[in-house]
């Protein structure tokens, strides 16, 4: 029951933030981050109407995808963690979206390994917007070059950008990072008008409202839906 209530609360928060920003609630998609959570929790979220899920770990994600494949073929699975090149085939074969592309080599491997009977893999370029050495993602100035490379890969579909800004309680710093991402998103759309670029994935449990104000189209929420994670 709690997961259902949590989802209701999140949707209300999204609606309120969208109203404040003068945006329709339909402009922001909710991605439920289900990493480390059991299939029972995901089923509870599905029962409450959630159908898009994000996973950070390849093997764990695939086990869940396979578990729900027959029961709920309508589900949409996003890979949102850093990806090593030796795991690209698994993502290419099983996931619907890959949100963390940050180099041409990974894009090439995903393109080669995407099964031909499947639709092209939806991909987002990850931007290291806070210039953190510990974070994945490319510097903003490399965005167009990587996008151009992806545009020529027929089994990938470039849908937009993703970022994980440095955590901060400073509202001005949050807004600066998110506004920069929004500007990059508009630049990408203008540079590639023939690509279906419609997704700006930014904003998590603690900074969701600011992200919505600044123009995100997808928020990635885990803790506020499923509770704290147990990494033991």
GROMACS .gro file of C-alpha atoms in nm:
model
  232
    1UNK     CA    1   0.000   0.000   0.000
    2UNK     CA    2   0.282   0.236   0.087
    3UNK     CA    3   0.436   0.228  -0.263
    4UNK     CA    4   0.099   0.317  -0.413
    5UNK     CA    5   0.063   0.606  -0.167
    6UNK     CA    6   0.418   0.720  -0.240
    7UNK     CA    7   0.350   0.724  -0.614
    8UNK     CA    8   0.031   0.923  -0.560
    9UNK     CA    9   0.230   1.174  -0.354
   10UNK     CA   10   0.505   1.203  -0.618
   11UNK     CA   11   0.250   1.263  -0.895
   12UNK     CA   12   0.090   1.534  -0.683
   13UNK     CA   13   0.431   1.697  -0.631
   14UNK     CA   14   0.499   1.682  -1.005
   15UNK     CA   15   0.159   1.834  -1.077
   16UNK     CA   16   0.217   2.118  -0.827
   17UNK     CA   17   0.565   2.192  -0.961
   18UNK     CA   18   0.436   2.191  -1.320
   19UNK     CA   19   0.152   2.427  -1.231
   20UNK     CA   20   0.399   2.668  -1.067
   21UNK     CA   21   0.619   2.653  -1.375
   22UNK     CA   22   0.326   2.698  -1.614
   23UNK     CA   23   0.379   2.353  -1.767
   24UNK     CA   24   0.127   2.072  -1.821
   25UNK     CA   25   0.179   1.772  -1.593
   26UNK     CA   26   0.206   1.556  -1.905
   27UNK     CA   27   0.532   1.737  -1.989
   28UNK     CA   28   0.717   1.547  -1.713
   29UNK     CA   29   0.753   1.167  -1.712
   30UNK     CA   30   0.821   0.974  -1.393
   31UNK     CA   31   1.094   0.709  -1.408
   32UNK     CA   32   1.082   0.482  -1.103
   33UNK     CA   33   1.437   0.388  -1.004
   34UNK     CA   34   1.405   0.031  -0.887
   35UNK     CA   35   1.771  -0.066  -0.837
   36UNK     CA   36   1.827  -0.305  -0.541
   37UNK     CA   37   1.449  -0.337  -0.498
   38UNK     CA   38   1.273  -0.677  -0.523
   39UNK     CA   39   1.024  -0.767  -0.794
   40UNK     CA   40   0.744  -0.754  -0.535
   41UNK     CA   41   0.804  -0.380  -0.492
   42UNK     CA   42   0.810  -0.328  -0.868
   43UNK     CA   43   0.483  -0.524  -0.897
   44UNK     CA   44   0.328  -0.292  -0.638
   45UNK     CA   45   0.436   0.007  -0.847
   46UNK     CA   46   0.296  -0.154  -1.164
   47UNK     CA   47  -0.035  -0.216  -0.984
   48UNK     CA   48  -0.039   0.157  -0.902
   49UNK     CA   49   0.000   0.247  -1.269
   50UNK     CA   50   0.378   0.291  -1.306
   51UNK     CA   51   0.529   0.139  -1.620
   52UNK     CA   52   0.876   0.296  -1.670
   53UNK     CA   53   1.161   0.170  -1.452
   54UNK     CA   54   1.530   0.258  -1.422
   55UNK     CA   55   1.805   0.015  -1.328
   56UNK     CA   56   2.172   0.087  -1.249
   57UNK     CA   57   2.314  -0.266  -1.249
   58UNK     CA   58   2.309  -0.470  -1.568
   59UNK     CA   59   2.261  -0.822  -1.433
   60UNK     CA   60   2.004  -0.723  -1.171
   61UNK     CA   61   1.812  -0.523  -1.431
   62UNK     CA   62   1.803  -0.811  -1.679
   63UNK     CA   63   1.671  -1.053  -1.417
   64UNK     CA   64   1.381  -0.813  -1.353
   65UNK     CA   65   1.319  -0.755  -1.725
   66UNK     CA   66   1.300  -1.129  -1.783
   67UNK     CA   67   1.078  -1.183  -1.478
   68UNK     CA   68   0.820  -0.933  -1.607
   69UNK     CA   69   0.858  -1.002  -1.982
   70UNK     CA   70   0.551  -1.224  -2.015
   71UNK     CA   71   0.348  -1.074  -1.731
   72UNK     CA   72   0.390  -0.710  -1.835
   73UNK     CA   73   0.534  -0.674  -2.187
   74UNK     CA   74   0.428  -0.306  -2.188
   75UNK     CA   75   0.693  -0.207  -1.934
   76UNK     CA   76   0.974   0.028  -2.038
   77UNK     CA   77   1.322  -0.038  -1.899
   78UNK     CA   78   1.592   0.229  -1.879
   79UNK     CA   79   1.957   0.163  -1.800
   80UNK     CA   80   2.075   0.460  -1.594
   81UNK     CA   81   2.410   0.351  -1.450
   82UNK     CA   82   2.767   0.373  -1.578
   83UNK     CA   83   2.830   0.104  -1.841
   84UNK     CA   84   3.153  -0.088  -1.898
   85UNK     CA   85   3.221  -0.188  -2.256
   86UNK     CA   86   3.213  -0.561  -2.166
   87UNK     CA   87   2.847  -0.524  -2.061
   88UNK     CA   88   2.715  -0.339  -2.366
   89UNK     CA   89   2.571  -0.649  -2.534
   90UNK     CA   90   2.345  -0.719  -2.236
   91UNK     CA   91   2.208  -0.364  -2.238
   92UNK     CA   92   2.168  -0.365  -2.617
   93UNK     CA   93   1.975  -0.693  -2.608
   94UNK     CA   94   1.744  -0.630  -2.312
   95UNK     CA   95   1.683  -0.262  -2.235
   96UNK     CA   96   1.460  -0.010  -2.417
   97UNK     CA   97   1.662   0.297  -2.318
   98UNK     CA   98   2.026   0.368  -2.236
   99UNK     CA   99   2.057   0.703  -2.056
  100UNK     CA  100   2.430   0.723  -1.987
  101UNK     CA  101   2.618   0.725  -2.317
  102UNK     CA  102   2.941   0.919  -2.269
  103UNK     CA  103   3.172   0.794  -2.542
  104UNK     CA  104   3.165   0.688  -2.905
  105UNK     CA  105   3.304   0.341  -2.829
  106UNK     CA  106   3.002   0.254  -2.612
  107UNK     CA  107   2.765   0.391  -2.878
  108UNK     CA  108   2.934   0.183  -3.148
  109UNK     CA  109   2.911  -0.137  -2.946
  110UNK     CA  110   2.545  -0.080  -2.855
  111UNK     CA  111   2.466  -0.014  -3.222
  112UNK     CA  112   2.643  -0.331  -3.338
  113UNK     CA  113   2.487  -0.546  -3.067
  114UNK     CA  114   2.128  -0.422  -3.080
  115UNK     CA  115   1.913  -0.713  -3.209
  116UNK     CA  116   1.787  -0.631  -3.557
  117UNK     CA  117   1.432  -0.743  -3.479
  118UNK     CA  118   1.405  -0.481  -3.207
  119UNK     CA  119   1.337  -0.111  -3.248
  120UNK     CA  120   1.648   0.109  -3.228
  121UNK     CA  121   1.775   0.156  -2.872
  122UNK     CA  122   1.669   0.495  -2.734
  123UNK     CA  123   1.977   0.675  -2.602
  124UNK     CA  124   2.060   0.985  -2.402
  125UNK     CA  125   2.399   1.153  -2.384
  126UNK     CA  126   2.514   1.198  -2.026
  127UNK     CA  127   2.658   1.542  -1.952
  128UNK     CA  128   2.893   1.591  -1.656
  129UNK     CA  129   2.732   1.925  -1.578
  130UNK     CA  130   2.906   1.990  -1.245
  131UNK     CA  131   3.250   1.892  -1.375
  132UNK     CA  132   3.295   1.626  -1.108
  133UNK     CA  133   3.592   1.396  -1.158
  134UNK     CA  134   3.402   1.113  -0.985
  135UNK     CA  135   3.102   1.135  -1.219
  136UNK     CA  136   3.050   0.985  -1.563
  137UNK     CA  137   2.945   1.201  -1.854
  138UNK     CA  138   3.109   1.424  -2.111
  139UNK     CA  139   3.192   1.794  -2.086
  140UNK     CA  140   2.924   2.013  -2.246
  141UNK     CA  141   3.157   2.122  -2.526
  142UNK     CA  142   3.181   1.762  -2.653
  143UNK     CA  143   2.803   1.712  -2.680
  144UNK     CA  144   2.753   1.798  -3.047
  145UNK     CA  145   3.047   1.585  -3.161
  146UNK     CA  146   2.914   1.276  -2.982
  147UNK     CA  147   2.560   1.348  -3.102
  148UNK     CA  148   2.685   1.366  -3.462
  149UNK     CA  149   2.849   1.027  -3.416
  150UNK     CA  150   2.530   0.872  -3.275
  151UNK     CA  151   2.320   1.021  -3.555
  152UNK     CA  152   2.503   0.794  -3.801
  153UNK     CA  153   2.432   0.474  -3.606
  154UNK     CA  154   2.112   0.320  -3.747
  155UNK     CA  155   2.029   0.098  -3.448
  156UNK     CA  156   2.039   0.383  -3.196
  157UNK     CA  157   1.783   0.661  -3.165
  158UNK     CA  158   1.911   0.984  -3.007
  159UNK     CA  159   1.640   1.116  -2.775
  160UNK     CA  160   1.822   1.379  -2.567
  161UNK     CA  161   2.036   1.440  -2.260
  162UNK     CA  162   2.079   1.316  -1.904
  163UNK     CA  163   2.264   1.465  -1.606
  164UNK     CA  164   2.330   1.404  -1.238
  165UNK     CA  165   2.433   1.745  -1.098
  166UNK     CA  166   2.642   1.758  -0.781
  167UNK     CA  167   2.413   1.732  -0.477
  168UNK     CA  168   2.361   2.066  -0.306
  169UNK     CA  169   2.106   2.238  -0.085
  170UNK     CA  170   2.190   2.569  -0.253
  171UNK     CA  171   1.890   2.652  -0.471
  172UNK     CA  172   2.089   2.893  -0.690
  173UNK     CA  173   2.348   2.622  -0.765
  174UNK     CA  174   2.073   2.372  -0.847
  175UNK     CA  175   1.908   2.618  -1.083
  176UNK     CA  176   2.237   2.705  -1.251
  177UNK     CA  177   2.313   2.340  -1.333
  178UNK     CA  178   1.960   2.264  -1.452
  179UNK     CA  179   1.931   2.583  -1.658
  180UNK     CA  180   2.262   2.502  -1.828
  181UNK     CA  181   2.128   2.156  -1.912
  182UNK     CA  182   1.809   2.309  -2.053
  183UNK     CA  183   2.019   2.537  -2.276
  184UNK     CA  184   2.225   2.241  -2.398
  185UNK     CA  185   1.903   2.049  -2.468
  186UNK     CA  186   1.769   2.334  -2.683
  187UNK     CA  187   2.105   2.356  -2.862
  188UNK     CA  188   2.094   1.983  -2.935
  189UNK     CA  189   1.739   2.003  -3.073
  190UNK     CA  190   1.834   2.295  -3.298
  191UNK     CA  191   2.145   2.115  -3.427
  192UNK     CA  192   1.963   1.789  -3.504
  193UNK     CA  193   1.612   1.885  -3.621
  194UNK     CA  194   1.553   1.547  -3.788
  195UNK     CA  195   1.615   1.348  -3.469
  196UNK     CA  196   1.325   1.285  -3.225
  197UNK     CA  197   1.499   1.473  -2.944
  198UNK     CA  198   1.237   1.509  -2.671
  199UNK     CA  199   1.392   1.393  -2.344
  200UNK     CA  200   1.584   1.586  -2.081
  201UNK     CA  201   1.640   1.346  -1.792
  202UNK     CA  202   1.734   1.536  -1.475
  203UNK     CA  203   1.600   1.571  -1.125
  204UNK     CA  204   1.583   1.315  -0.844
  205UNK     CA  205   1.404   1.290  -0.510
  206UNK     CA  206   1.581   1.588  -0.349
  207UNK     CA  207   1.587   1.833  -0.641
  208UNK     CA  208   1.285   1.730  -0.848
  209UNK     CA  209   1.093   2.054  -0.806
  210UNK     CA  210   1.385   2.271  -0.921
  211UNK     CA  211   1.443   2.043  -1.219
  212UNK     CA  212   1.078   2.074  -1.324
  213UNK     CA  213   1.094   2.452  -1.291
  214UNK     CA  214   1.401   2.450  -1.516
  215UNK     CA  215   1.247   2.233  -1.787
  216UNK     CA  216   1.318   1.866  -1.723
  217UNK     CA  217   1.098   1.618  -1.913
  218UNK     CA  218   1.187   1.314  -1.700
  219UNK     CA  219   1.254   1.284  -1.327
  220UNK     CA  220   1.427   0.976  -1.185
  221UNK     CA  221   1.278   0.892  -0.845
  222UNK     CA  222   1.377   0.597  -0.628
  223UNK     CA  223   1.386   0.661  -0.254
  224UNK     CA  224   1.060   0.859  -0.241
  225UNK     CA  225   0.879   0.568  -0.410
  226UNK     CA  226   1.046   0.257  -0.272
  227UNK     CA  227   1.209   0.382   0.049
  228UNK     CA  228   1.577   0.380   0.140
  229UNK     CA  229   1.798   0.126  -0.035
  230UNK     CA  230   1.970  -0.160   0.143
  231UNK     CA  231   2.316  -0.212  -0.008
  232UNK     CA  232   2.416  -0.483   0.237
   0.00000   0.00000   0.00000
